[in-house]
CSV table of C-alpha atoms in Angstrom, one decimal:
chain,number,residue,atom,x,y,z
A,1,MET,CA,6.1,-24.9,-12.1
A,2,THR,CA,5.8,-22.6,-14.6
A,3,ALA,CA,6.5,-19.2,-13.6
A,4,PRO,CA,3.8,-17.2,-14.6
A,5,ILE,CA,4.1,-14.5,-17.5
A,6,SER,CA,4.1,-10.5,-16.7
A,7,ALA,CA,2.0,-8.8,-18.6
A,8,PRO,CA,3.6,-6.5,-21.0
A,9,LEU,CA,3.5,-2.3,-19.9
A,10,THR,CA,1.4,-0.4,-22.1
A,11,PRO,CA,3.0,2.7,-23.3
A,12,TYR,CA,2.4,5.7,-21.4
A,13,ALA,CA,3.4,9.0,-20.4
A,14,THR,CA,2.9,11.9,-17.9
A,15,LEU,CA,3.0,15.3,-19.5
A,16,LEU,CA,6.4,16.1,-18.0
A,17,GLY,CA,7.8,12.8,-19.2
A,18,PHE,CA,6.4,13.4,-23.0
A,19,THR,CA,7.5,17.1,-23.0
A,20,ARG,CA,10.8,16.3,-21.8
A,21,TYR,CA,11.1,13.4,-24.6
A,22,VAL,CA,9.8,16.0,-27.1
A,23,GLY,CA,12.5,18.4,-26.1
A,24,ARG,CA,15.2,15.7,-26.9
A,25,THR,CA,17.0,14.8,-29.9
A,26,GLY,CA,18.4,11.7,-31.9
A,27,PRO,CA,19.8,8.9,-29.3
A,28,THR,CA,18.6,10.7,-26.2
A,29,LYS,CA,15.2,10.0,-26.8
A,30,ALA,CA,15.5,6.5,-26.9
A,31,ASN,CA,17.8,6.5,-24.0
A,32,PHE,CA,14.8,8.5,-22.2
A,33,VAL,CA,11.6,6.9,-23.0
A,34,GLY,CA,13.6,3.4,-22.1
A,35,GLY,CA,14.5,5.2,-18.6
A,36,LEU,CA,10.7,6.0,-18.4
A,37,ARG,CA,9.6,2.3,-19.2
A,38,ARG,CA,12.4,0.8,-16.3
A,39,GLN,CA,10.9,3.4,-13.8
A,40,ARG,CA,7.4,2.3,-14.3
A,41,ALA,CA,8.3,-1.4,-14.3
A,42,SER,CA,10.0,-0.9,-10.7
A,43,ARG,CA,7.4,1.5,-9.7
A,44,SER,CA,10.4,3.8,-8.7
A,45,GLY,CA,10.2,7.5,-8.5
A,46,PHE,CA,10.2,10.2,-5.7
A,47,ASN,CA,9.0,13.9,-6.1
A,48,PRO,CA,11.5,16.5,-4.5
A,49,HIS,CA,9.2,19.2,-5.1
A,50,GLY,CA,5.9,18.8,-2.7
A,51,GLN,CA,6.9,20.7,-0.1
A,52,PHE,CA,7.9,23.5,-2.5
A,53,VAL,CA,4.6,23.2,-4.8
A,54,LYS,CA,2.8,23.3,-0.5
A,55,ALA,CA,4.3,26.2,0.0
A,56,LEU,CA,3.8,28.3,-3.4
A,57,LYS,CA,0.1,27.1,-3.2
A,58,ALA,CA,-0.2,28.1,0.6
A,59,ASP,CA,1.2,31.6,-0.2
A,60,ILE,CA,-1.1,32.7,-3.3
A,61,ALA,CA,-4.1,31.1,-1.1
A,62,PHE,CA,-3.4,33.1,2.1
A,63,HIS,CA,-2.5,35.7,-0.1
A,64,THR,CA,1.0,35.7,2.0
A,65,GLY,CA,3.5,37.0,-0.4
A,66,GLY,CA,6.5,34.8,0.0
A,67,THR,CA,6.2,33.7,3.7
A,68,HIS,CA,5.5,30.4,3.3
A,69,LEU,CA,8.6,29.9,0.3
A,70,ALA,CA,11.0,31.7,2.9
A,71,GLN,CA,10.2,28.9,5.6
A,72,VAL,CA,10.4,25.7,3.4
A,73,ILE,CA,13.8,26.3,3.2
A,74,ASP,CA,14.4,25.6,6.8
A,75,VAL,CA,12.2,22.6,7.2
A,76,VAL,CA,13.2,20.5,4.2
A,77,LYS,CA,15.2,17.4,4.6
A,78,PRO,CA,18.7,18.9,4.8
A,79,ARG,CA,19.7,16.4,1.3
A,80,TRP,CA,16.8,19.0,-0.5
A,81,ARG,CA,17.9,22.7,0.9
A,82,PRO,CA,20.3,23.4,-1.8
A,83,LEU,CA,17.5,22.3,-4.2
A,84,TYR,CA,14.9,24.9,-2.5
A,85,GLN,CA,17.5,27.4,-2.1
A,86,ALA,CA,17.9,27.7,-6.4
A,87,LEU,CA,14.1,27.2,-6.6
A,88,VAL,CA,12.8,30.0,-4.1
A,89,PRO,CA,14.2,33.2,-5.4
A,90,GLY,CA,12.1,33.0,-8.6
A,91,ALA,CA,9.3,31.4,-7.5
A,92,THR,CA,9.1,34.3,-5.4
A,93,ALA,CA,9.8,36.7,-8.0
A,94,TRP,CA,7.0,35.1,-10.2
A,95,LEU,CA,4.4,35.4,-7.3
A,96,HIS,CA,5.4,39.0,-6.8
A,97,SER,CA,4.7,39.2,-10.6
A,98,LEU,CA,1.2,38.5,-9.8
A,99,GLY,CA,0.5,41.5,-8.1
A,100,GLU,CA,-1.1,42.5,-5.0
A,101,PRO,CA,-1.3,39.1,-3.1
A,102,ARG,CA,-5.2,39.6,-2.5
A,103,SER,CA,-6.1,40.3,-6.4
A,104,VAL,CA,-5.2,36.4,-6.8
A,105,ASP,CA,-6.8,33.2,-5.4
A,106,LEU,CA,-5.9,30.2,-5.5
A,107,ALA,CA,-8.0,28.3,-8.4
A,108,GLN,CA,-8.9,24.0,-8.1
A,109,THR,CA,-7.4,22.2,-11.1
A,110,ARG,CA,-8.4,18.2,-12.7
A,111,ASP,CA,-6.3,16.1,-14.3
A,112,ALA,CA,-7.2,14.9,-17.8
A,113,LEU,CA,-5.8,12.1,-20.0
A,114,ALA,CA,-4.9,13.1,-23.3
A,115,LEU,CA,-4.7,10.5,-26.1
A,116,LEU,CA,-2.3,11.2,-28.9
A,117,GLY,CA,-2.9,8.4,-31.5
A,118,ASP,CA,-2.7,5.6,-29.2
A,119,LEU,CA,-0.3,7.0,-26.3
A,120,PRO,CA,-2.4,7.9,-23.4
A,121,VAL,CA,-0.6,11.2,-21.8
A,122,LYS,CA,-1.6,12.5,-18.3
A,123,ILE,CA,-2.5,16.3,-18.1
A,124,ASN,CA,-1.7,17.3,-14.8
A,125,PRO,CA,-0.9,21.1,-14.1
A,126,HIS,CA,0.5,21.8,-10.7
A,127,PHE,CA,-2.4,24.4,-9.7
A,128,GLY,CA,-4.5,27.2,-10.7
A,129,VAL,CA,-5.0,30.9,-10.2
A,130,ARG,CA,-8.2,33.6,-10.7
A,131,HIS,CA,-7.4,36.8,-10.6
A,132,ALA,CA,-9.4,39.7,-10.0
A,133,ASP,CA,-10.2,40.8,-12.9
A,134,GLY,CA,-11.6,36.9,-13.5
A,135,ARG,CA,-9.0,35.8,-15.6
A,136,ALA,CA,-7.6,32.0,-14.7
A,137,GLU,CA,-4.6,30.5,-15.3
A,138,ALA,CA,-3.7,26.6,-15.1
A,139,VAL,CA,-0.4,26.4,-14.0
A,140,ARG,CA,2.7,23.9,-15.0
A,141,LEU,CA,6.0,24.1,-13.2
A,142,HIS,CA,9.2,23.8,-14.6
A,143,PHE,CA,12.0,22.9,-11.9
A,144,ASP,CA,15.2,22.1,-14.2
A,145,GLU,CA,18.2,23.7,-13.9
A,146,THR,CA,18.4,24.4,-17.8
A,147,PRO,CA,15.0,26.5,-19.1
A,148,PRO,CA,12.1,24.1,-21.3
A,149,SER,CA,13.2,24.1,-24.9
A,150,ASP,CA,10.7,25.3,-27.3
A,151,GLU,CA,9.7,22.3,-28.2
A,152,ALA,CA,9.0,20.8,-24.5
A,153,ALA,CA,7.1,24.4,-23.5
A,154,LEU,CA,5.0,24.3,-26.9
A,155,ALA,CA,4.5,20.9,-26.2
A,156,THR,CA,3.3,21.6,-22.6
A,157,LEU,CA,1.1,24.6,-23.3
A,158,HIS,CA,-0.9,22.8,-26.1
A,159,LEU,CA,-1.9,19.7,-24.6
A,160,MET,CA,-3.1,21.6,-21.2
A,161,SER,CA,-5.4,24.2,-23.7
A,162,ARG,CA,-6.6,21.3,-25.5
A,163,HIS,CA,-7.8,19.9,-22.5
A,164,MET,CA,-8.8,23.1,-20.7
A,165,ASP,CA,-12.6,22.1,-20.4
A,166,ALA,CA,-11.6,19.4,-18.0
A,167,VAL,CA,-8.7,20.9,-16.4
A,168,LEU,CA,-9.7,24.3,-15.2
A,169,PRO,CA,-12.8,25.6,-17.8
A,170,HIS,CA,-12.0,29.2,-19.7
A,171,ALA,CA,-8.6,29.4,-18.3
A,172,GLU,CA,-5.1,29.9,-20.2
A,173,PRO,CA,-2.2,27.6,-19.5
A,174,ILE,CA,1.1,28.7,-18.5
A,175,LEU,CA,4.4,27.1,-18.1
A,176,VAL,CA,6.5,28.9,-15.1
A,177,ASP,CA,10.2,28.6,-15.4
A,178,VAL,CA,10.5,28.3,-11.3
A,179,ARG,CA,13.9,29.0,-11.3
A,180,ARG,CA,13.9,32.0,-13.7
A,181,GLY,CA,10.8,33.7,-12.4
A,182,LEU,CA,9.6,33.3,-16.1
A,183,THR,CA,6.1,32.9,-17.4
A,184,HIS,CA,5.6,31.1,-20.7
A,185,ARG,CA,2.5,31.5,-22.8
A,186,MET,CA,1.1,29.8,-26.0
A,187,PRO,CA,3.0,31.9,-29.1
A,188,GLU,CA,0.8,33.9,-31.1
A,189,GLY,CA,0.1,32.5,-34.3
A,190,ALA,CA,0.6,29.0,-32.9
A,191,LYS,CA,-0.8,26.6,-35.5
A,192,SER,CA,-2.9,24.5,-33.8
A,193,ASP,CA,-3.6,21.7,-36.6
A,194,GLU,CA,0.6,21.5,-37.2
A,195,ILE,CA,1.2,21.2,-33.6
A,196,GLU,CA,-1.6,18.4,-33.4
A,197,ARG,CA,0.4,16.3,-36.4
A,198,TRP,CA,4.0,17.2,-34.9
A,199,LEU,CA,2.6,15.7,-31.8
A,200,ALA,CA,1.1,12.3,-33.6
A,201,GLY,CA,4.2,11.7,-34.8
A,202,GLU,CA,6.2,11.7,-31.7
A,203,ALA,CA,3.7,9.8,-30.2
A,204,ALA,CA,4.0,7.2,-32.7
A,205,ALA,CA,7.8,7.3,-32.1
A,206,PHE,CA,7.5,7.4,-28.3
A,207,ARG,CA,5.2,3.9,-28.7
A,208,ALA,CA,7.6,2.2,-30.7
A,209,ILE,CA,10.9,3.1,-28.9
A,210,TRP,CA,8.7,1.8,-25.5
A,211,SER,CA,8.0,-1.2,-27.5
A,212,ALA,CA,11.4,-2.0,-28.8
A,213,ALA,CA,12.5,-1.5,-25.1
A,214,ALA,CA,10.5,-4.6,-23.6
């Protein structure tokens, strides 16, 4: 009996995967895309930040100013406790930077699917916030030990902005560096057309590397 031929894995990236890719240089790009492809083929992967994000959202929704963040360290599995201990101080500082807790509410965001050339990229903010003055922000969190590269931050913010009508209409995209409690916004004077051309080139290279790894 002839073994069935499995269908090839079509190139695909999440916002996190693609922006981590553009933040790399040289041979590390190929190694990274190969890892993403193998992970997708094995359907593996685990998000250790789930309880953290829920706690942060709860503090915004219930106007508790960091109470849930402080408590989550004690309830998370012991293996993740050092990670949460490293994340909570910066996240709490960012939460306080929003102002009086009751002046900010949690806003619902929706995922979107971007196409960069022929590469689908899933745009998935973690949540949104709405301020008392009517401003809204779509929030993507950065958890890594190192700060986001300029390239990764720019790609994240541009792709979120590009699909904001679907994600959270009239909102501003922000990237929050959780460990340092810092907020990244689109730089003034950023030229959308130039960014689009740059990302299209990166996406084409991503697809080529993905196919070569088959």
